[in-house]
PDB file of C-alpha atoms and ligand atoms in Angstrom:
ATOM      1  CA  UNK T   1      -7.450  22.723   3.639  1.00 35.00           C
ATOM      2  CA  UNK T   2      -5.413  20.962   1.009  1.00 40.00           C
ATOM      3  CA  UNK T   3      -2.829  23.074  -0.757  1.00 40.00           C
ATOM      4  CA  UNK T   4      -1.902  21.715  -4.176  1.00 42.00           C
ATOM      5  CA  UNK T   5       1.412  22.756  -5.610  1.00 41.00           C
ATOM      6  CA  UNK T   6       2.316  22.282  -9.232  1.00 41.00           C
ATOM      7  CA  UNK T   7       5.593  22.767 -11.057  1.00 41.00           C
ATOM      8  CA  UNK T   8       6.356  26.393 -11.644  1.00 39.00           C
ATOM      9  CA  UNK T   9       3.347  27.420  -9.552  1.00 40.00           C
ATOM     10  CA  UNK T  10       3.472  30.119  -6.928  1.00 41.00           C
ATOM     11  CA  UNK T  11       4.415  29.437  -3.342  1.00 41.00           C
ATOM     12  CA  UNK T  12       1.037  28.946  -1.736  1.00 43.00           C
ATOM     13  CA  UNK T  13       1.588  29.037   1.993  1.00 38.00           C
ATOM     14  CA  UNK T  14       4.038  28.703   4.849  1.00 35.00           C
ATOM     15  CA  UNK T  15       4.461  24.980   4.186  1.00 39.00           C
ATOM     16  CA  UNK T  16       5.268  25.527   0.504  1.00 41.00           C
ATOM     17  CA  UNK T  17       8.683  24.345  -0.604  1.00 46.00           C
ATOM     18  CA  UNK T  18      10.610  24.744  -3.772  1.00 44.00           C
ATOM     19  CA  UNK T  19       8.752  22.554  -6.194  1.00 55.00           C
ATOM     20  CA  UNK T  20       8.756  21.282  -9.693  1.00 88.00           C
ATOM     21  CA  UNK T  21       9.438  18.180 -11.621  1.00 94.00           C
ATOM     22  CA  UNK T  22      12.995  19.363 -12.279  1.00 95.00           C
ATOM     23  CA  UNK T  23      13.661  19.240  -8.542  1.00 95.00           C
ATOM     24  CA  UNK T  24      12.560  15.582  -8.356  1.00 97.00           C
ATOM     25  CA  UNK T  25      14.630  14.788 -11.445  1.00 97.00           C
ATOM     26  CA  UNK T  26      17.732  16.332  -9.836  1.00 97.00           C
ATOM     27  CA  UNK T  27      17.087  14.273  -6.724  1.00 97.00           C
ATOM     28  CA  UNK T  28      16.898  11.050  -8.734  1.00 98.00           C
ATOM     29  CA  UNK T  29      19.886  11.982 -10.893  1.00 98.00           C
ATOM     30  CA  UNK T  30      21.987  11.859  -7.712  1.00 97.00           C
ATOM     31  CA  UNK T  31      21.048   8.141  -7.542  1.00 98.00           C
ATOM     32  CA  UNK T  32      20.428   5.913  -4.495  1.00 98.00           C
ATOM     33  CA  UNK T  33      16.965   7.274  -3.718  1.00 98.00           C
ATOM     34  CA  UNK T  34      14.658   5.231  -1.486  1.00 98.00           C
ATOM     35  CA  UNK T  35      11.001   5.144  -2.567  1.00 98.00           C
ATOM     36  CA  UNK T  36       8.057   4.928  -0.172  1.00 98.00           C
ATOM     37  CA  UNK T  37       4.815   4.231  -2.034  1.00 98.00           C
ATOM     38  CA  UNK T  38       1.179   4.284  -0.966  1.00 97.00           C
ATOM     39  CA  UNK T  39      -2.321   3.654  -2.274  1.00 95.00           C
ATOM     40  CA  UNK T  40      -2.135   6.610  -4.669  1.00 96.00           C
ATOM     41  CA  UNK T  41       0.333   4.677  -6.821  1.00 98.00           C
ATOM     42  CA  UNK T  42      -2.206   1.885  -7.404  1.00 97.00           C
ATOM     43  CA  UNK T  43      -5.269   3.968  -8.255  1.00 95.00           C
ATOM     44  CA  UNK T  44      -4.295   3.893 -11.950  1.00 97.00           C
ATOM     45  CA  UNK T  45      -4.496   0.084 -11.671  1.00 97.00           C
ATOM     46  CA  UNK T  46      -8.143   0.403 -10.687  1.00 93.00           C
ATOM     47  CA  UNK T  47      -7.664   0.050  -6.937  1.00 92.00           C
ATOM     48  CA  UNK T  48      -9.231   3.112  -5.305  1.00 86.00           C
ATOM     49  CA  UNK T  49      -7.402   5.072  -2.638  1.00 82.00           C
ATOM     50  CA  UNK T  50      -9.064   5.089   0.798  1.00 69.00           C
ATOM     51  CA  UNK T  51      -9.178   8.846   0.824  1.00 58.00           C
ATOM     52  CA  UNK T  52      -9.412   9.635  -2.868  1.00 51.00           C
ATOM     53  CA  UNK T  53     -12.516  10.650  -4.738  1.00 47.00           C
ATOM     54  CA  UNK T  54     -13.885   7.113  -4.826  1.00 46.00           C
ATOM     55  CA  UNK T  55     -12.431   5.891  -1.542  1.00 48.00           C
ATOM     56  CA  UNK T  56     -14.875   4.387   0.872  1.00 48.00           C
ATOM     57  CA  UNK T  57     -13.059   4.560   4.213  1.00 50.00           C
ATOM     58  CA  UNK T  58     -15.554   7.044   5.550  1.00 46.00           C
ATOM     59  CA  UNK T  59     -18.428   4.683   4.852  1.00 48.00           C
ATOM     60  CA  UNK T  60     -16.968   1.695   6.695  1.00 58.00           C
ATOM     61  CA  UNK T  61     -14.530   1.287   9.560  1.00 67.00           C
ATOM     62  CA  UNK T  62     -11.857  -1.248   8.598  1.00 75.00           C
ATOM     63  CA  UNK T  63     -11.426  -4.494  10.476  1.00 83.00           C
ATOM     64  CA  UNK T  64      -9.134  -4.212  13.501  1.00 92.00           C
ATOM     65  CA  UNK T  65      -6.755  -6.914  14.612  1.00 95.00           C
ATOM     66  CA  UNK T  66      -8.521  -7.088  17.967  1.00 95.00           C
ATOM     67  CA  UNK T  67     -11.927  -7.733  16.401  1.00 94.00           C
ATOM     68  CA  UNK T  68     -10.514 -10.267  13.941  1.00 96.00           C
ATOM     69  CA  UNK T  69      -8.849 -12.324  16.676  1.00 96.00           C
ATOM     70  CA  UNK T  70     -11.670 -12.064  19.227  1.00 96.00           C
ATOM     71  CA  UNK T  71     -14.735 -12.636  17.082  1.00 95.00           C
ATOM     72  CA  UNK T  72     -15.721 -15.442  14.722  1.00 95.00           C
ATOM     73  CA  UNK T  73     -18.434 -13.141  13.399  1.00 94.00           C
ATOM     74  CA  UNK T  74     -15.754 -10.512  12.723  1.00 94.00           C
ATOM     75  CA  UNK T  75     -13.661 -13.049  10.825  1.00 96.00           C
ATOM     76  CA  UNK T  76     -16.699 -14.176   8.827  1.00 95.00           C
ATOM     77  CA  UNK T  77     -17.356 -10.555   7.849  1.00 93.00           C
ATOM     78  CA  UNK T  78     -13.706  -9.997   6.939  1.00 94.00           C
ATOM     79  CA  UNK T  79     -13.359 -13.102   4.777  1.00 96.00           C
ATOM     80  CA  UNK T  80     -16.746 -12.671   3.057  1.00 94.00           C
ATOM     81  CA  UNK T  81     -15.899  -9.121   2.047  1.00 91.00           C
ATOM     82  CA  UNK T  82     -12.320  -9.987   1.200  1.00 93.00           C
ATOM     83  CA  UNK T  83     -13.459 -12.986  -0.881  1.00 93.00           C
ATOM     84  CA  UNK T  84     -15.239 -10.552  -3.185  1.00 91.00           C
ATOM     85  CA  UNK T  85     -12.531  -7.879  -3.045  1.00 91.00           C
ATOM     86  CA  UNK T  86      -9.744 -10.347  -3.814  1.00 93.00           C
ATOM     87  CA  UNK T  87     -11.200 -11.047  -7.240  1.00 90.00           C
ATOM     88  CA  UNK T  88     -10.517  -7.399  -8.180  1.00 90.00           C
ATOM     89  CA  UNK T  89      -7.107  -7.257  -6.481  1.00 93.00           C
ATOM     90  CA  UNK T  90      -5.995 -10.505  -8.157  1.00 94.00           C
ATOM     91  CA  UNK T  91      -7.054  -9.127 -11.559  1.00 94.00           C
ATOM     92  CA  UNK T  92      -5.268  -5.775 -11.110  1.00 96.00           C
ATOM     93  CA  UNK T  93      -2.113  -5.201 -13.123  1.00 98.00           C
ATOM     94  CA  UNK T  94       0.833  -2.894 -12.487  1.00 98.00           C
ATOM     95  CA  UNK T  95       0.460   0.523 -14.115  1.00 98.00           C
ATOM     96  CA  UNK T  96       2.932   2.925 -15.735  1.00 98.00           C
ATOM     97  CA  UNK T  97       3.928   4.206 -12.283  1.00 98.00           C
ATOM     98  CA  UNK T  98       4.959   0.765 -10.979  1.00 98.00           C
ATOM     99  CA  UNK T  99       6.802   0.062 -14.223  1.00 98.00           C
ATOM    100  CA  UNK T 100       8.656   3.397 -14.102  1.00 98.00           C
ATOM    101  CA  UNK T 101       9.715   2.781 -10.489  1.00 98.00           C
ATOM    102  CA  UNK T 102      11.144  -0.571 -11.571  1.00 98.00           C
ATOM    103  CA  UNK T 103      12.903   1.157 -14.498  1.00 98.00           C
ATOM    104  CA  UNK T 104      14.395   3.715 -12.114  1.00 98.00           C
ATOM    105  CA  UNK T 105      15.539   0.910  -9.828  1.00 98.00           C
ATOM    106  CA  UNK T 106      17.159  -1.081 -12.634  1.00 98.00           C
ATOM    107  CA  UNK T 107      18.927   2.075 -13.803  1.00 98.00           C
ATOM    108  CA  UNK T 108      20.350   2.694 -10.329  1.00 97.00           C
ATOM    109  CA  UNK T 109      18.388   5.856  -9.554  1.00 98.00           C
ATOM    110  CA  UNK T 110      16.245   4.090  -6.971  1.00 98.00           C
ATOM    111  CA  UNK T 111      18.043   1.983  -4.355  1.00 98.00           C
ATOM    112  CA  UNK T 112      15.079   0.557  -2.466  1.00 98.00           C
ATOM    113  CA  UNK T 113      11.299   0.368  -2.664  1.00 98.00           C
ATOM    114  CA  UNK T 114       9.189   0.322   0.490  1.00 98.00           C
ATOM    115  CA  UNK T 115       5.445   0.095  -0.053  1.00 98.00           C
ATOM    116  CA  UNK T 116       2.462   0.531   2.217  1.00 97.00           C
ATOM    117  CA  UNK T 117       0.357  -1.280  -0.385  1.00 97.00           C
ATOM    118  CA  UNK T 118      -0.761  -4.884   0.076  1.00 96.00           C
ATOM    119  CA  UNK T 119      -1.713  -5.438  -3.574  1.00 97.00           C
ATOM    120  CA  UNK T 120       1.604  -6.955  -4.714  1.00 97.00           C
ATOM    121  CA  UNK T 121       1.788  -4.687  -7.774  1.00 98.00           C
ATOM    122  CA  UNK T 122       5.430  -3.621  -7.264  1.00 98.00           C
ATOM    123  CA  UNK T 123       6.451  -7.281  -7.375  1.00 97.00           C
ATOM    124  CA  UNK T 124       4.201  -7.869 -10.372  1.00 98.00           C
ATOM    125  CA  UNK T 125       6.102  -5.043 -12.103  1.00 98.00           C
ATOM    126  CA  UNK T 126       9.375  -6.869 -11.433  1.00 98.00           C
ATOM    127  CA  UNK T 127      10.485  -5.146  -8.222  1.00 98.00           C
ATOM    128  CA  UNK T 128      10.946  -8.454  -6.416  1.00 97.00           C
ATOM    129  CA  UNK T 129      12.800  -6.868  -3.493  1.00 97.00           C
ATOM    130  CA  UNK T 130      10.077  -4.326  -2.676  1.00 98.00           C
ATOM    131  CA  UNK T 131       9.508  -4.338   1.073  1.00 98.00           C
ATOM    132  CA  UNK T 132       5.821  -4.765   1.811  1.00 98.00           C
ATOM    133  CA  UNK T 133       5.561  -2.757   5.003  1.00 97.00           C
ATOM    134  CA  UNK T 134       2.003  -3.882   5.712  1.00 96.00           C
ATOM    135  CA  UNK T 135       2.365  -7.385   4.246  1.00 97.00           C
ATOM    136  CA  UNK T 136       0.616  -8.809   1.203  1.00 97.00           C
ATOM    137  CA  UNK T 137      -2.895 -10.054   0.431  1.00 96.00           C
ATOM    138  CA  UNK T 138      -1.480 -12.900  -1.674  1.00 96.00           C
ATOM    139  CA  UNK T 139      -0.393 -14.807   1.447  1.00 97.00           C
ATOM    140  CA  UNK T 140      -2.257 -16.230   4.423  1.00 98.00           C
ATOM    141  CA  UNK T 141      -0.917 -17.153   7.867  1.00 98.00           C
ATOM    142  CA  UNK T 142      -2.372 -19.456  10.516  1.00 98.00           C
ATOM    143  CA  UNK T 143      -2.647 -17.692  13.883  1.00 97.00           C
ATOM    144  CA  UNK T 144      -2.458 -21.063  15.666  1.00 97.00           C
ATOM    145  CA  UNK T 145       0.377 -23.021  14.009  1.00 98.00           C
ATOM    146  CA  UNK T 146       2.092 -20.200  12.107  1.00 97.00           C
ATOM    147  CA  UNK T 147       1.918 -21.974   8.755  1.00 97.00           C
ATOM    148  CA  UNK T 148       2.087 -19.696   5.743  1.00 97.00           C
ATOM    149  CA  UNK T 149       0.131 -20.567   2.593  1.00 97.00           C
ATOM    150  CA  UNK T 150      -0.968 -18.926  -0.616  1.00 97.00           C
ATOM    151  CA  UNK T 151      -4.084 -16.863  -1.066  1.00 97.00           C
ATOM    152  CA  UNK T 152      -4.688 -18.612  -4.373  1.00 96.00           C
ATOM    153  CA  UNK T 153      -5.108 -21.917  -2.503  1.00 97.00           C
ATOM    154  CA  UNK T 154      -7.447 -20.365   0.035  1.00 97.00           C
ATOM    155  CA  UNK T 155      -9.370 -18.686  -2.763  1.00 96.00           C
ATOM    156  CA  UNK T 156     -10.042 -22.093  -4.337  1.00 96.00           C
ATOM    157  CA  UNK T 157     -11.264 -23.457  -0.999  1.00 97.00           C
ATOM    158  CA  UNK T 158     -13.499 -20.438  -0.373  1.00 96.00           C
ATOM    159  CA  UNK T 159     -14.948 -20.797  -3.861  1.00 95.00           C
ATOM    160  CA  UNK T 160     -15.676 -24.471  -3.190  1.00 96.00           C
ATOM    161  CA  UNK T 161     -17.477 -23.550   0.048  1.00 96.00           C
ATOM    162  CA  UNK T 162     -19.280 -20.428  -1.124  1.00 95.00           C
ATOM    163  CA  UNK T 163     -19.254 -20.229  -4.878  1.00 87.00           C
ATOM    164  CA  UNK T 164     -18.623 -16.900  -6.509  1.00 81.00           C
ATOM    165  CA  UNK T 165     -20.434 -14.041  -4.828  1.00 81.00           C
ATOM    166  CA  UNK T 166     -21.567 -11.531  -7.409  1.00 76.00           C
ATOM    167  CA  UNK T 167     -21.950  -8.063  -5.963  1.00 77.00           C
ATOM    168  CA  UNK T 168     -22.603  -5.311  -8.492  1.00 72.00           C
ATOM    169  CA  UNK T 169     -20.985  -1.945  -7.761  1.00 70.00           C
ATOM    170  CA  UNK T 170     -19.107  -3.245  -4.726  1.00 72.00           C
ATOM    171  CA  UNK T 171     -16.892  -0.410  -3.451  1.00 78.00           C
ATOM    172  CA  UNK T 172     -13.361  -1.760  -3.304  1.00 82.00           C
ATOM    173  CA  UNK T 173     -10.787  -0.581  -0.759  1.00 84.00           C
ATOM    174  CA  UNK T 174      -7.000  -0.868  -1.244  1.00 84.00           C
ATOM    175  CA  UNK T 175      -6.898  -3.590   1.422  1.00 86.00           C
ATOM    176  CA  UNK T 176      -9.191  -5.786  -0.682  1.00 86.00           C
ATOM    177  CA  UNK T 177     -12.243  -5.055   1.428  1.00 86.00           C
ATOM    178  CA  UNK T 178     -15.652  -4.410  -0.120  1.00 84.00           C
ATOM    179  CA  UNK T 179     -19.037  -3.659   1.366  1.00 82.00           C
ATOM    180  CA  UNK T 180     -21.435  -6.596   1.370  1.00 83.00           C
ATOM    181  CA  UNK T 181     -25.076  -7.018   2.376  1.00 82.00           C
ATOM    182  CA  UNK T 182     -25.417  -8.561   5.840  1.00 85.00           C
ATOM    183  CA  UNK T 183     -27.223 -11.641   4.509  1.00 86.00           C
ATOM    184  CA  UNK T 184     -24.249 -12.589   2.329  1.00 87.00           C
ATOM    185  CA  UNK T 185     -21.936 -12.217   5.316  1.00 89.00           C
ATOM    186  CA  UNK T 186     -24.188 -14.327   7.569  1.00 90.00           C
ATOM    187  CA  UNK T 187     -24.240 -17.186   5.054  1.00 92.00           C
ATOM    188  CA  UNK T 188     -20.506 -17.118   4.328  1.00 95.00           C
ATOM    189  CA  UNK T 189     -18.453 -20.169   5.304  1.00 96.00           C
ATOM    190  CA  UNK T 190     -14.855 -19.495   6.349  1.00 96.00           C
ATOM    191  CA  UNK T 191     -12.043 -21.992   5.836  1.00 97.00           C
ATOM    192  CA  UNK T 192      -9.808 -23.172   8.680  1.00 97.00           C
ATOM    193  CA  UNK T 193      -6.055 -23.903   8.465  1.00 98.00           C
ATOM    194  CA  UNK T 194      -5.558 -27.140   6.506  1.00 96.00           C
ATOM    195  CA  UNK T 195      -2.711 -28.209   8.824  1.00 97.00           C
ATOM    196  CA  UNK T 196      -4.232 -27.625  12.257  1.00 98.00           C
ATOM    197  CA  UNK T 197      -7.813 -26.398  11.836  1.00 97.00           C
ATOM    198  CA  UNK T 198      -6.781 -23.043  13.300  1.00 97.00           C
ATOM    199  CA  UNK T 199      -7.639 -19.462  12.396  1.00 98.00           C
ATOM    200  CA  UNK T 200      -6.409 -18.113   9.065  1.00 98.00           C
ATOM    201  CA  UNK T 201      -5.509 -14.447   8.715  1.00 97.00           C
ATOM    202  CA  UNK T 202      -4.296 -12.626   5.623  1.00 97.00           C
ATOM    203  CA  UNK T 203      -0.582 -11.832   5.897  1.00 97.00           C
ATOM    204  CA  UNK T 204      -1.301  -8.123   6.237  1.00 96.00           C
ATOM    205  CA  UNK T 205      -0.969  -5.722   9.127  1.00 95.00           C
ATOM    206  CA  UNK T 206      -4.455  -4.812  10.338  1.00 93.00           C
ATOM    207  CA  UNK T 207      -5.451  -1.577  11.986  1.00 89.00           C
ATOM    208  CA  UNK T 208      -4.575  -1.910  15.673  1.00 90.00           C
ATOM    209  CA  UNK T 209      -1.621  -4.161  14.863  1.00 93.00           C
ATOM    210  CA  UNK T 210       2.070  -3.201  14.700  1.00 93.00           C
ATOM    211  CA  UNK T 211       4.426  -3.749  11.786  1.00 96.00           C
ATOM    212  CA  UNK T 212       6.921  -6.459  12.898  1.00 96.00           C
ATOM    213  CA  UNK T 213      10.014  -4.776  14.433  1.00 97.00           C
ATOM    214  CA  UNK T 214      12.614  -6.468  12.173  1.00 98.00           C
ATOM    215  CA  UNK T 215      10.700  -5.254   9.105  1.00 98.00           C
ATOM    216  CA  UNK T 216      10.637  -1.681  10.465  1.00 97.00           C
ATOM    217  CA  UNK T 217      14.363  -1.842  11.193  1.00 98.00           C
ATOM    218  CA  UNK T 218      15.068  -3.143   7.700  1.00 98.00           C
ATOM    219  CA  UNK T 219      13.218  -0.127   6.281  1.00 98.00           C
ATOM    220  CA  UNK T 220      15.119   2.280   8.550  1.00 98.00           C
ATOM    221  CA  UNK T 221      18.345   0.712   7.253  1.00 98.00           C
ATOM    222  CA  UNK T 222      17.222   1.210   3.645  1.00 98.00           C
ATOM    223  CA  UNK T 223      16.360   4.864   4.333  1.00 98.00           C
ATOM    224  CA  UNK T 224      19.655   5.400   6.181  1.00 98.00           C
ATOM    225  CA  UNK T 225      21.605   3.915   3.264  1.00 98.00           C
ATOM    226  CA  UNK T 226      19.822   6.135   0.732  1.00 98.00           C
ATOM    227  CA  UNK T 227      20.735   9.668  -0.280  1.00 98.00           C
ATOM    228  CA  UNK T 228      17.152  10.870  -0.391  1.00 98.00           C
ATOM    229  CA  UNK T 229      13.558   9.717   0.065  1.00 98.00           C
ATOM    230  CA  UNK T 230      10.844   9.928  -2.604  1.00 98.00           C
ATOM    231  CA  UNK T 231       7.250   9.442  -1.418  1.00 98.00           C
ATOM    232  CA  UNK T 232       4.784   8.372  -4.121  1.00 98.00           C
ATOM    233  CA  UNK T 233       1.022   8.463  -3.612  1.00 97.00           C
ATOM    234  CA  UNK T 234       0.730   8.454   0.149  1.00 96.00           C
ATOM    235  CA  UNK T 235      -0.944  10.978   2.397  1.00 94.00           C
ATOM    236  CA  UNK T 236       1.294   9.592   5.193  1.00 94.00           C
ATOM    237  CA  UNK T 237      -1.689   9.490   7.497  1.00 88.00           C
ATOM    238  CA  UNK T 238      -0.425   6.540   9.490  1.00 84.00           C
ATOM    239  CA  UNK T 239       2.761   6.629  11.522  1.00 86.00           C
ATOM    240  CA  UNK T 240       3.996   3.363   9.989  1.00 88.00           C
ATOM    241  CA  UNK T 241       4.950   5.327   6.858  1.00 94.00           C
ATOM    242  CA  UNK T 242       5.461   8.806   8.276  1.00 97.00           C
ATOM    243  CA  UNK T 243       8.296   7.649  10.544  1.00 97.00           C
ATOM    244  CA  UNK T 244      10.532   6.995   7.521  1.00 98.00           C
ATOM    245  CA  UNK T 245       9.962  10.537   6.282  1.00 98.00           C
ATOM    246  CA  UNK T 246      10.923  11.844   9.720  1.00 98.00           C
ATOM    247  CA  UNK T 247      13.961   9.581   9.756  1.00 98.00           C
ATOM    248  CA  UNK T 248      15.198  10.897   6.400  1.00 98.00           C
ATOM    249  CA  UNK T 249      14.549  14.521   7.387  1.00 98.00           C
ATOM    250  CA  UNK T 250      16.366  14.082  10.711  1.00 97.00           C
ATOM    251  CA  UNK T 251      19.296  12.664   8.760  1.00 97.00           C
ATOM    252  CA  UNK T 252      19.410  15.843   6.701  1.00 97.00           C
ATOM    253  CA  UNK T 253      18.255  14.051   3.544  1.00 98.00           C
ATOM    254  CA  UNK T 254      16.058  15.640   0.905  1.00 97.00           C
ATOM    255  CA  UNK T 255      12.479  14.361   0.915  1.00 98.00           C
ATOM    256  CA  UNK T 256      10.271  14.739  -2.159  1.00 98.00           C
ATOM    257  CA  UNK T 257       6.569  13.935  -2.000  1.00 97.00           C
ATOM    258  CA  UNK T 258       4.460  13.380  -5.115  1.00 97.00           C
ATOM    259  CA  UNK T 259       0.832  13.028  -4.059  1.00 96.00           C
ATOM    260  CA  UNK T 260      -2.580  14.364  -5.025  1.00 92.00           C
ATOM    261  CA  UNK T 261      -3.272  16.544  -2.011  1.00 91.00           C
ATOM    262  CA  UNK T 262      -1.530  17.590   1.174  1.00 93.00           C
ATOM    263  CA  UNK T 263       0.207  14.988   3.327  1.00 95.00           C
ATOM    264  CA  UNK T 264       1.134  14.686   6.965  1.00 95.00           C
ATOM    265  CA  UNK T 265       4.773  14.694   5.850  1.00 97.00           C
ATOM    266  CA  UNK T 266       4.741  17.997   3.970  1.00 97.00           C
ATOM    267  CA  UNK T 267       6.503  19.853   6.783  1.00 97.00           C
ATOM    268  CA  UNK T 268       9.489  17.509   6.352  1.00 97.00           C
ATOM    269  CA  UNK T 269       9.570  17.737   2.567  1.00 97.00           C
ATOM    270  CA  UNK T 270      12.045  19.696   0.491  1.00 96.00           C
ATOM    271  CA  UNK T 271       9.785  19.246  -2.559  1.00 95.00           C
ATOM    272  CA  UNK T 272       6.062  18.564  -2.865  1.00 95.00           C
ATOM    273  CA  UNK T 273       4.245  17.932  -6.136  1.00 95.00           C
ATOM    274  CA  UNK T 274       0.630  17.109  -6.961  1.00 95.00           C
ATOM    275  CA  UNK T 275       0.794  15.279 -10.274  1.00 95.00           C
ATOM    276  CA  UNK T 276      -0.576  12.018 -11.726  1.00 96.00           C
ATOM    277  CA  UNK T 277       2.001   9.379 -10.886  1.00 97.00           C
ATOM    278  CA  UNK T 278       1.974   7.175 -13.996  1.00 98.00           C
ATOM    279  CA  UNK T 279       2.716   9.969 -16.459  1.00 97.00           C
ATOM    280  CA  UNK T 280       5.061  11.832 -14.101  1.00 97.00           C
ATOM    281  CA  UNK T 281       7.241   8.836 -13.281  1.00 98.00           C
ATOM    282  CA  UNK T 282       7.347   7.758 -16.912  1.00 98.00           C
ATOM    283  CA  UNK T 283       8.561  11.237 -17.897  1.00 97.00           C
ATOM    284  CA  UNK T 284      11.212  11.191 -15.185  1.00 97.00           C
ATOM    285  CA  UNK T 285      12.484   7.798 -16.293  1.00 98.00           C
ATOM    286  CA  UNK T 286      12.596   8.880 -19.936  1.00 97.00           C
ATOM    287  CA  UNK T 287      14.463  12.087 -19.135  1.00 96.00           C
ATOM    288  CA  UNK T 288      16.970  10.374 -16.880  1.00 97.00           C
ATOM    289  CA  UNK T 289      17.696   7.512 -19.260  1.00 96.00           C
ATOM    290  CA  UNK T 290      17.671   9.522 -22.529  1.00 92.00           C
ATOM    291  CA  UNK T 291      20.902   9.023 -24.428  1.00 85.00           C
TER     292      UNK T 291
HETATM  293 ZN1   ZN M   1      -2.574 -23.935  11.466  1.00 69.77          ZN
END
């Protein structure tokens, strides 16, 4: 059961913590807060959360690294679906939440931004140093020669090979995946590495794959250097994000979680809030930077 807590609301269970927007504002006012963001921050940009009301995780198991590497058919399915999904991801723009996070960073309240999102929207909002824990859909790597190239280039090549696939009402996932009819997948032509003819993979961490160790360590360092951790729009279902919440809590640091619904990190949180992120973060920024 999901327990929603709102500012000023009653304590609603053993896991309830002191809540309220004022608590999050106090946390930020102390400056040097690390942010960990998830899919919930991008829903207001039109990218559905996996587990939100319109999320489609339950209808389709995501591609695993093992299947992608082992199976040409798996890669064809991935790239066909991603070819359609990328059009929506590439069109998406940062929302008020991303912009407020960047405002909080520029004002010194936020010291670091770590995101589980692969949509590039923190960077699009100006947070160039955001650490993309799970990589980014805007880059492609060759599994054979290691060459990195841009998704925009690959997108042009895939369009030349396949045209533009029009799929009405395609259900988009935050990893750029959409559901496609089998016939479209069967007919799809994938593009090899231009340098070596090898296998191209998006520069994102698939299910069944680990986040590179140096990237994890960098994030631990950012959390260790911060005074507190603020989680925005993540249910912390996967360990790759949850471990930073545990790290902060073990270090005796306050952890605030703003998310629609319960999270796996609630037991480590000093504050939990269920509020819309765009409006909430904008309010926090305005209050903190008011003359
Ligand atoms: Zn190559």
